[in-house]
Amino acid sequence: MLEIRNLKVVFQTDRGVVKAVNGIDLSLERGKILGLVGESGSGKSMTLLSILRLVPYPGKIVEGEILFEGEDLLKKSASQMREIRGKDIAMIFQDPMTTLNPVFPVGEQIRESLRVHNIIKPEKEGILGFLRERDRRKKEYEKVVELMEKVGISYPEKRYFSYPHQFSGGMQQRAIIAIALSCNPKLLLADEPTTALDVTIQAQILDLLRQINEVNGTSIIFVTHDLAVAAEFCDEIAVMYAGQIVEKGPVDKVIEEPKHPYTKGLLRSIPKITRKKEKLYVIPGNVPDLAFLPPYGCPFYERCEEAVEECKEATIPLIEVSDGEFVRCIKYL
Amino acid sequence: MYKVPLKDGVLDMENGTFIQIKNLKKYFIEEPDLLMKLVTKKKKRVVKAVDDISLDINKGETLGLVGESGCGKTTLGRTIVRLYEPTEGKIIFKGEDITEARGEKLKEYRKKAQIIFQNPYSSLNPRKTVRQILSVPLIASGVKDPHEREERIMYLLNRVGLNYRQMDSYPHEFSGGQRQRIGIARALAMSPEFIVADEPVSALDVSIQAQIINLLEELKEELNLTYLFIAHDLSVVYHVSDRVAVMYLGKIVEMGKTEDIFFNPLHPYTKALLSAIPSIDKSKRRERIILEGTVPSPVNPPKGCRFSTRCFVKKGKMCEEEEPELKEVEKGHFVACHLY
Ligand SMILES: Nc1ncnc2c1ncn2[C@@H]1O[C@H](COP(=O)(O)OP(=O)(O)OP(=O)(O)O)[C@@H](O)[C@H]1O
Ligand SMILES: Nc1ncnc2c1ncn2[C@@H]1O[C@H](COP(=O)(O)OP(=O)(O)OP(=O)(O)O)[C@@H](O)[C@H]1O
Ligand code: SF4
Ligand code: SF4
Ligand SMILES: [Mg+2]
Ligand SMILES: [Mg+2]
């Protein structure tokens, strides 16, 4: 249902051209959950935002195709995109407060998204305009309360008129999921939807998202930096590094038999609950500054413990090592 | 390489109780706005975010604080560093009651007790460059020489895993995780003695998380720091904490040595929490206890045990009527539940 081909996003900055997304290929089948994991700044959010054509200024999509149900989203007009956003493809943004407006009650904001997409149609019958409107509002209100309940906001009637700042982080995230679900989208883009939450709520939200996935058949792209969450929740995993995908494949392959040195490093650096506490493994070095990426060679070279001389020079493609399993590393060439 | 200077007082400090929290309460009064008052005749509401908490933090230790969203962790952390006025109770820092400290004394305390904020987006001024953001606390803590300051900023940025070449960039040019690192650098800049780390690694990916955790531990050793470490990631809490306190709806329900909490949890809530930890290891995925519902409203907490509305081993009437006290049931292991 979704196919991204050679997507490139750049930012023109004072420091030079930042290659935030540097040639991404991804595909997602209907009803599947794809996990996009990677280090902070690796371009996960920009990849998601590209799908909705919401890359913030001065960022620009400079190359690629994003086929959604066979049609290239990058060729759609602005008004066509507005139609698609929210209705066919909904997004849960990384920062709750970019979705929630601090000066409106939460319930009203969910109702607004129902209204924008005309979910509850106004009745044709009815004597007076304002009566029709009152009726429609009442139905919308009921739908909102139902949505709030569904995403686990307790006492929805009481909380309908609460403001976002009166909600704790987890409840804000639920409200956002309610907004995203209001139009029953085909594709849900979830950018770190559980990152700020504690585990019991995370378990519930993942459960909720899985239900939405199973019951409504909603496909999900799930961005997270938590490999354990991705391992439990996703069907497929794509690991990003410096604007590229370095490894992707079915979840069991990537987690249990990681191939790329970066994926291996990530898995090793996760704190584990074992009797013996050890100092955490740290991948040496820092994330490269995307404005100063060398034009060729493996971007992980500086930090890679398995690097060889050739890695510095070669431009390495994504190599298919087994059915549906891809790795971008010279050792598999 | 530049080394963080050891502050005199820190080394001489004897070990022992560093911070004492006694019956601390923080209530928020929520006034409905004028319109709502007219329409609904709503009265003001009292949010009991922190409701009678007592705990000690020893010098040089890390106390982990876990609990569900909205249970009052941030409020507790912010009240302890006096960003919020306590409603009741006492905060004693190195033997000195600072519950009502004002003026110079409060300023001094706030320098020693720093906080790393939960939200990396709203905690940084969008119109200031990283250099400017870090200069403020450096100047305040006496680094007046611009050259030294520059070196210090480079050191701090490097230490939290940022590239010093981005010193003159603005917060919006960084991704979420990168911004949190700036927040950590800012807290470290004051050379504090005590840090409330409010979900400091939540927004970070694992490799940087590992760096930051190791960094926080190194700094703790180096500077004899004491942490209150708030996190929702229990594996992280397990890794960093000497002791752990589990919070539920404004109260502490269990507290003890990290190993005791993780390998011998007593409170039903703690058991549920631990069962929900996601794991990359299939064999470690435990039987999941999925708790129903959410935390009840702190405006009207349930009578009796606050967990009784969600508890899966509830003992009937007693649980709904009598509030269990936090009792020491094993050495250094406290639990508030009628089962014990
Ligand atoms: N406004 C901007 N100007 C310049 N560069 C930017 C801007 N916004 C983002 N970038 C760069 O684009 C890259 C990709 O950012 P993106 O937000 O997609 O990362 P991410 O993978 O979502 O990270 P995180 O996990 O921290 O959210 C980053 O390296 C960042 O520095
Ligand atoms: N300024 C405020 N005014 C009114 N209520 C507040 C305020 N700040 C927090 N609260 C309420 O106090 C309770 C505790 O909030 P707090 O932010 O301390 O929770 P938390 O444990 O840090 O949650 P999270 O994990 O979501 O960050 C919540 O019910 C919250 O809605
Ligand atoms: S290509 Fe070379 S440097 Fe890059 S990950 Fe593979 S071994 Fe390491
Ligand atoms: S006191 Fe009762 S309701 Fe509360 S945790 Fe213990 S058993 Fe459950
Ligand atoms: Mg992001
Ligand atoms: Mg908090």
CSV table of C-alpha atoms in Angstrom, one decimal, chain B:
chain,number,residue,atom,x,y,z
B,1,MET,CA,41.0,17.8,28.3
B,2,TYR,CA,39.1,20.0,30.6
B,3,LYS,CA,38.0,18.3,33.8
B,4,VAL,CA,35.0,19.3,35.9
B,5,PRO,CA,36.5,20.9,39.0
B,6,LEU,CA,35.7,19.3,42.3
B,7,LYS,CA,33.9,21.7,44.5
B,8,ASP,CA,35.5,21.9,48.0
B,9,GLY,CA,32.6,21.2,50.2
B,10,VAL,CA,31.6,18.1,48.3
B,11,LEU,CA,34.6,16.1,49.2
B,12,ASP,CA,34.5,16.8,52.9
B,13,MET,CA,30.9,16.0,53.2
B,14,GLU,CA,30.4,13.1,55.4
B,15,ASN,CA,28.2,10.3,54.1
B,16,GLY,CA,24.7,10.0,55.5
B,17,THR,CA,21.3,11.4,54.9
B,18,PHE,CA,21.6,14.1,52.3
B,19,ILE,CA,18.1,14.9,51.6
B,20,GLN,CA,15.2,14.2,53.9
B,21,ILE,CA,11.6,14.6,52.7
B,22,LYS,CA,9.1,14.5,55.5
B,23,ASN,CA,5.4,14.2,54.9
B,24,LEU,CA,5.6,16.3,51.7
B,25,LYS,CA,2.4,17.3,50.0
B,26,LYS,CA,1.9,19.3,46.9
B,27,TYR,CA,-1.6,20.2,46.0
B,28,PHE,CA,-2.6,22.2,42.9
B,29,ILE,CA,-5.7,24.3,43.0
B,30,GLU,CA,-7.5,24.3,39.7
B,31,GLU,CA,-9.8,27.2,39.3
B,32,PRO,CA,-12.3,26.9,36.5
B,33,ASP,CA,-12.2,29.9,34.2
B,34,LEU,CA,-15.0,32.5,34.4
B,35,LEU,CA,-17.0,31.2,31.6
B,36,MET,CA,-17.1,27.6,33.0
B,37,LYS,CA,-18.0,29.0,36.3
B,38,LEU,CA,-21.1,30.7,34.8
B,39,VAL,CA,-22.1,27.8,32.7
B,40,THR,CA,-21.5,24.9,35.0
B,41,LYS,CA,-21.2,26.4,38.5
B,42,LYS,CA,-18.1,24.3,38.9
B,43,LYS,CA,-16.2,24.7,42.0
B,44,LYS,CA,-12.4,24.8,42.2
B,45,ARG,CA,-10.7,21.4,42.4
B,46,VAL,CA,-7.8,20.3,44.5
B,47,VAL,CA,-5.3,18.1,42.7
B,48,LYS,CA,-3.4,16.0,45.2
B,49,ALA,CA,-0.3,15.4,43.1
B,50,VAL,CA,2.0,14.6,45.9
B,51,ASP,CA,0.2,13.4,49.0
B,52,ASP,CA,2.2,12.8,52.1
B,53,ILE,CA,5.5,11.4,51.0
B,54,SER,CA,8.5,10.7,53.2
B,55,LEU,CA,11.8,9.5,52.0
B,56,ASP,CA,15.5,9.9,52.5
B,57,ILE,CA,18.2,10.2,49.9
B,58,ASN,CA,21.7,9.3,51.0
B,59,LYS,CA,24.7,11.2,49.8
B,60,GLY,CA,26.1,9.7,46.6
B,61,GLU,CA,23.3,7.4,45.9
B,62,THR,CA,20.8,7.2,43.1
B,63,LEU,CA,17.2,6.9,44.1
B,64,GLY,CA,15.1,5.7,41.1
B,65,LEU,CA,11.6,6.9,41.0
B,66,VAL,CA,9.0,5.0,38.9
B,67,GLY,CA,5.3,5.1,38.5
B,68,GLU,CA,2.6,5.7,36.0
B,69,SER,CA,2.0,8.8,34.1
B,70,GLY,CA,0.3,11.4,36.2
B,71,CYS,CA,1.2,9.8,39.5
B,72,GLY,CA,3.2,12.9,40.6
B,73,LYS,CA,6.9,12.1,39.9
B,74,THR,CA,7.6,15.4,38.2
B,75,THR,CA,5.7,17.3,40.8
B,76,LEU,CA,7.7,15.5,43.6
B,77,GLY,CA,11.0,16.2,41.8
B,78,ARG,CA,10.1,19.9,41.1
B,79,THR,CA,8.9,20.4,44.7
B,80,ILE,CA,12.1,19.0,46.1
B,81,VAL,CA,14.2,21.4,44.0
B,82,ARG,CA,11.8,24.2,45.1
B,83,LEU,CA,10.5,25.0,41.6
B,84,TYR,CA,7.1,24.4,43.2
B,85,GLU,CA,6.0,25.7,46.6
B,86,PRO,CA,5.3,22.7,48.9
B,87,THR,CA,1.8,22.6,50.3
B,88,GLU,CA,2.9,20.9,53.5
B,89,GLY,CA,5.8,18.9,54.9
B,90,LYS,CA,9.5,19.5,55.0
B,91,ILE,CA,12.5,19.4,52.7
B,92,ILE,CA,15.8,19.1,54.6
B,93,PHE,CA,19.0,19.5,52.6
B,94,LYS,CA,22.2,18.6,54.3
B,95,GLY,CA,20.6,19.1,57.7
B,96,GLU,CA,19.2,22.5,56.8
B,97,ASP,CA,15.5,23.1,56.4
B,98,ILE,CA,15.0,24.7,53.1
B,99,THR,CA,11.2,24.2,52.8
B,100,GLU,CA,10.6,27.9,53.1
B,101,ALA,CA,14.0,29.3,52.0
B,102,ARG,CA,13.8,32.7,50.2
B,103,GLY,CA,16.2,35.1,48.4
B,104,GLU,CA,19.9,34.3,48.5
B,105,LYS,CA,19.4,31.1,50.4
B,106,LEU,CA,17.0,29.8,47.8
B,107,LYS,CA,19.3,30.9,45.0
B,108,GLU,CA,22.2,29.0,46.6
B,109,TYR,CA,20.0,25.9,47.0
B,110,ARG,CA,18.8,26.0,43.4
B,111,LYS,CA,22.4,26.1,42.2
B,112,LYS,CA,23.2,23.0,44.2
B,113,ALA,CA,20.0,21.2,43.2
B,114,GLN,CA,19.5,21.1,39.5
B,115,ILE,CA,16.9,19.5,37.4
B,116,ILE,CA,17.0,18.0,33.9
B,117,PHE,CA,13.6,18.5,32.4
B,118,GLN,CA,11.2,15.9,30.9
B,119,ASN,CA,10.3,17.8,27.8
B,120,PRO,CA,13.2,18.7,25.6
B,121,TYR,CA,11.0,20.8,23.4
B,122,SER,CA,9.7,23.4,25.8
B,123,SER,CA,12.6,23.5,28.2
B,124,LEU,CA,15.0,25.4,25.8
B,125,ASN,CA,14.6,29.0,24.7
B,126,PRO,CA,14.1,28.8,21.0
B,127,ARG,CA,15.7,32.2,20.4
B,128,LYS,CA,19.0,31.4,22.1
B,129,THR,CA,21.9,29.5,20.5
B,130,VAL,CA,23.4,26.5,22.4
B,131,ARG,CA,26.3,28.8,23.3
B,132,GLN,CA,24.0,31.3,24.9
B,133,ILE,CA,21.9,28.7,26.6
B,134,LEU,CA,25.0,27.2,28.3
B,135,SER,CA,26.7,30.5,29.0
B,136,VAL,CA,23.9,31.6,31.4
B,137,PRO,CA,24.6,28.9,34.1
B,138,LEU,CA,28.3,29.1,33.5
B,139,ILE,CA,28.4,32.8,34.2
B,140,ALA,CA,26.1,32.3,37.2
B,141,SER,CA,28.5,29.7,38.6
B,142,GLY,CA,31.5,32.0,38.2
B,143,VAL,CA,33.1,31.1,34.9
B,144,LYS,CA,33.7,34.7,33.8
B,145,ASP,CA,36.6,34.3,31.3
B,146,PRO,CA,35.1,33.9,27.8
B,147,HIS,CA,37.9,31.7,26.7
B,148,GLU,CA,37.5,29.3,29.6
B,149,ARG,CA,33.7,29.4,29.1
B,150,GLU,CA,34.2,28.4,25.4
B,151,GLU,CA,36.3,25.5,26.5
B,152,ARG,CA,33.9,24.5,29.1
B,153,ILE,CA,31.0,24.6,26.6
B,154,MET,CA,33.0,22.5,24.2
B,155,TYR,CA,33.7,20.0,26.9
B,156,LEU,CA,30.1,19.8,28.0
B,157,LEU,CA,28.8,19.4,24.5
B,158,ASN,CA,31.3,16.7,23.8
B,159,ARG,CA,30.5,15.0,27.1
B,160,VAL,CA,26.8,14.8,26.3
B,161,GLY,CA,27.5,13.5,22.8
B,162,LEU,CA,27.0,16.6,20.7
B,163,ASN,CA,29.2,18.0,18.1
B,164,TYR,CA,30.8,21.3,19.3
B,165,ARG,CA,30.5,22.6,15.7
B,166,GLN,CA,26.8,23.0,16.4
B,167,MET,CA,27.5,25.5,19.3
B,168,ASP,CA,25.9,28.4,17.4
B,169,SER,CA,22.9,26.5,16.2
B,170,TYR,CA,19.4,27.1,17.6
B,171,PRO,CA,17.4,24.4,19.4
B,172,HIS,CA,15.0,24.0,16.5
B,173,GLU,CA,17.9,22.8,14.3
B,174,PHE,CA,18.3,19.8,16.6
B,175,SER,CA,16.2,16.7,16.8
B,176,GLY,CA,14.4,15.8,20.0
B,177,GLY,CA,17.1,13.7,21.4
B,178,GLN,CA,19.8,16.2,20.6
B,179,ARG,CA,17.8,18.9,22.5
B,180,GLN,CA,17.6,16.8,25.6
B,181,ARG,CA,21.4,16.5,25.6
B,182,ILE,CA,21.6,20.3,25.6
B,183,GLY,CA,19.3,20.2,28.7
B,184,ILE,CA,21.7,17.8,30.4
B,185,ALA,CA,24.7,19.9,29.5
B,186,ARG,CA,22.9,22.9,31.0
B,187,ALA,CA,22.2,21.2,34.3
B,188,LEU,CA,25.8,20.0,34.5
B,189,ALA,CA,27.1,23.5,33.9
B,190,MET,CA,26.2,24.6,37.4
B,191,SER,CA,28.4,22.0,39.0
B,192,PRO,CA,25.5,20.9,41.2
B,193,GLU,CA,25.6,18.4,44.1
B,194,PHE,CA,22.1,17.0,43.6
B,195,ILE,CA,20.3,16.4,40.3
B,196,VAL,CA,16.7,15.6,39.8
B,197,ALA,CA,16.8,13.8,36.4
B,198,ASP,CA,13.2,13.8,35.2
B,199,GLU,CA,13.1,11.2,32.4
B,200,PRO,CA,16.6,12.3,31.1
B,201,VAL,CA,17.0,9.5,28.7
B,202,SER,CA,13.4,8.9,27.6
B,203,ALA,CA,13.9,10.9,24.4
B,204,LEU,CA,17.2,9.4,23.6
B,205,ASP,CA,18.0,6.4,21.4
B,206,VAL,CA,19.8,3.5,23.0
B,207,SER,CA,23.4,4.1,22.0
B,208,ILE,CA,23.2,7.6,23.3
B,209,GLN,CA,21.2,6.5,26.3
B,210,ALA,CA,24.0,4.1,27.2
B,211,GLN,CA,26.5,7.0,26.9
B,212,ILE,CA,24.3,9.3,29.0
B,213,ILE,CA,23.7,6.7,31.7
B,214,ASN,CA,27.4,5.9,31.8
B,215,LEU,CA,28.1,9.6,31.8
B,216,LEU,CA,25.7,10.3,34.6
B,217,GLU,CA,27.3,7.4,36.6
B,218,GLU,CA,30.9,8.7,35.9
B,219,LEU,CA,29.9,12.2,36.9
B,220,LYS,CA,28.3,10.8,40.1
B,221,GLU,CA,31.6,9.1,41.0
B,222,GLU,CA,33.7,12.1,39.9
B,223,LEU,CA,31.7,14.8,41.6
B,224,ASN,CA,30.1,12.7,44.4
B,225,LEU,CA,26.7,13.6,43.0
B,226,THR,CA,23.4,12.4,44.3
B,227,TYR,CA,20.5,11.7,42.0
B,228,LEU,CA,16.8,11.4,42.1
B,229,PHE,CA,16.3,9.5,38.8
B,230,ILE,CA,12.8,9.6,37.4
B,231,ALA,CA,12.2,7.2,34.5
B,232,HIS,CA,9.5,5.1,33.0
B,233,ASP,CA,12.0,2.7,31.5
B,234,LEU,CA,12.5,0.2,34.2
B,235,SER,CA,15.5,-1.4,32.7
B,236,VAL,CA,17.2,2.0,32.9
B,237,VAL,CA,16.1,2.5,36.4
B,238,TYR,CA,17.3,-1.0,37.3
B,239,HIS,CA,20.7,-0.2,35.8
B,240,VAL,CA,21.3,3.2,37.5
B,241,SER,CA,19.6,3.0,40.9
B,242,ASP,CA,20.9,1.9,44.3
B,243,ARG,CA,17.4,2.1,45.6
B,244,VAL,CA,14.0,2.4,43.9
B,245,ALA,CA,10.8,4.0,45.0
B,246,VAL,CA,7.6,3.0,43.2
B,247,MET,CA,4.9,5.7,43.2
B,248,TYR,CA,1.2,5.4,42.6
B,249,LEU,CA,-1.3,8.3,42.7
B,250,GLY,CA,0.7,10.7,44.8
B,251,LYS,CA,2.1,8.1,47.2
B,252,ILE,CA,5.0,5.7,47.5
B,253,VAL,CA,3.7,2.1,47.5
B,254,GLU,CA,7.0,0.3,47.6
B,255,MET,CA,10.6,1.3,48.3
B,256,GLY,CA,13.8,-0.7,48.7
B,257,LYS,CA,17.1,-1.8,47.4
B,258,THR,CA,17.1,-2.2,43.6
B,259,GLU,CA,17.6,-5.9,43.6
B,260,ASP,CA,14.8,-6.4,46.1
B,261,ILE,CA,12.4,-4.4,44.1
B,262,PHE,CA,13.2,-6.2,40.8
B,263,PHE,CA,13.7,-9.7,41.9
B,264,ASN,CA,11.4,-9.8,44.9
B,265,PRO,CA,8.6,-7.3,44.3
B,266,LEU,CA,5.9,-7.3,46.9
B,267,HIS,CA,3.3,-4.8,46.0
B,268,PRO,CA,0.8,-5.9,43.3
B,269,TYR,CA,1.4,-2.7,41.4
B,270,THR,CA,5.1,-3.3,41.3
B,271,LYS,CA,4.5,-6.8,40.0
B,272,ALA,CA,2.3,-5.4,37.2
B,273,LEU,CA,4.9,-2.8,36.3
B,274,LEU,CA,7.7,-5.3,36.0
B,275,SER,CA,5.6,-7.7,33.9
B,276,ALA,CA,5.0,-4.9,31.4
B,277,ILE,CA,8.7,-4.4,30.5
B,278,PRO,CA,9.2,-5.0,26.8
B,279,SER,CA,12.2,-7.2,26.1
B,280,ILE,CA,14.2,-8.1,23.0
B,281,ASP,CA,14.7,-11.6,24.5
B,282,LYS,CA,11.7,-13.7,23.7
B,283,SER,CA,12.3,-16.1,26.5
B,284,LYS,CA,12.3,-13.2,29.0
B,285,ARG,CA,8.9,-11.9,28.0
B,286,ARG,CA,6.9,-12.6,31.1
B,287,GLU,CA,3.3,-13.4,31.6
B,288,ARG,CA,1.9,-10.0,31.2
B,289,ILE,CA,-0.4,-8.5,33.9
B,290,ILE,CA,-2.2,-5.8,31.9
B,291,LEU,CA,-3.7,-3.4,34.3
B,292,GLU,CA,-7.2,-2.3,33.5
B,293,GLY,CA,-8.0,1.4,33.2
B,294,THR,CA,-5.8,4.2,34.1
B,295,VAL,CA,-4.7,5.9,37.3
B,296,PRO,CA,-7.8,7.4,38.9
B,297,SER,CA,-8.0,11.2,39.2
B,298,PRO,CA,-5.8,12.6,41.9
B,299,VAL,CA,-8.7,15.0,42.7
B,300,ASN,CA,-10.7,12.2,44.2
B,301,PRO,CA,-8.4,9.4,44.9
B,302,PRO,CA,-10.1,6.1,45.8
B,303,LYS,CA,-10.8,5.5,49.5
B,304,GLY,CA,-8.7,3.0,51.3
B,305,CYS,CA,-5.9,1.7,49.2
B,306,ARG,CA,-5.4,3.9,46.2
B,307,PHE,CA,-4.6,0.9,44.0
B,308,SER,CA,-7.8,-0.9,45.0
B,309,THR,CA,-9.7,0.1,41.8
B,310,ARG,CA,-7.1,-1.8,39.7
B,311,CYS,CA,-5.7,-4.3,42.0
B,312,PHE,CA,-6.0,-7.9,40.9
B,313,VAL,CA,-5.5,-9.5,44.3
B,314,LYS,CA,-7.6,-7.2,46.3
B,315,LYS,CA,-8.6,-8.4,49.7
B,316,GLY,CA,-12.1,-7.1,49.7
B,317,LYS,CA,-13.5,-4.5,52.1
B,318,MET,CA,-10.4,-3.8,54.1
B,319,CYS,CA,-8.6,-2.6,50.9
B,320,GLU,CA,-11.4,-0.2,50.0
B,321,GLU,CA,-11.7,1.3,53.5
B,322,GLU,CA,-8.4,1.4,55.1
B,323,GLU,CA,-5.4,3.1,53.7
B,324,PRO,CA,-2.3,0.8,54.0
B,325,GLU,CA,0.7,2.4,55.5
B,326,LEU,CA,4.2,2.2,54.2
B,327,LYS,CA,5.8,-0.5,56.4
B,328,GLU,CA,9.2,-2.0,56.6
B,329,VAL,CA,8.5,-5.7,55.9
B,330,GLU,CA,12.0,-6.8,55.3
B,331,LYS,CA,15.2,-4.9,56.1
B,332,GLY,CA,15.2,-1.8,54.1
B,333,HIS,CA,12.2,-3.0,52.0
B,334,PHE,CA,9.1,-0.9,52.5
B,335,VAL,CA,5.6,-1.7,51.2
B,336,ALA,CA,2.2,-0.2,51.5
B,337,CYS,CA,-0.3,-3.1,51.1
B,338,HIS,CA,-2.6,-5.0,53.4
B,339,LEU,CA,-1.2,-8.3,52.2
B,340,TYR,CA,1.8,-7.7,54.3
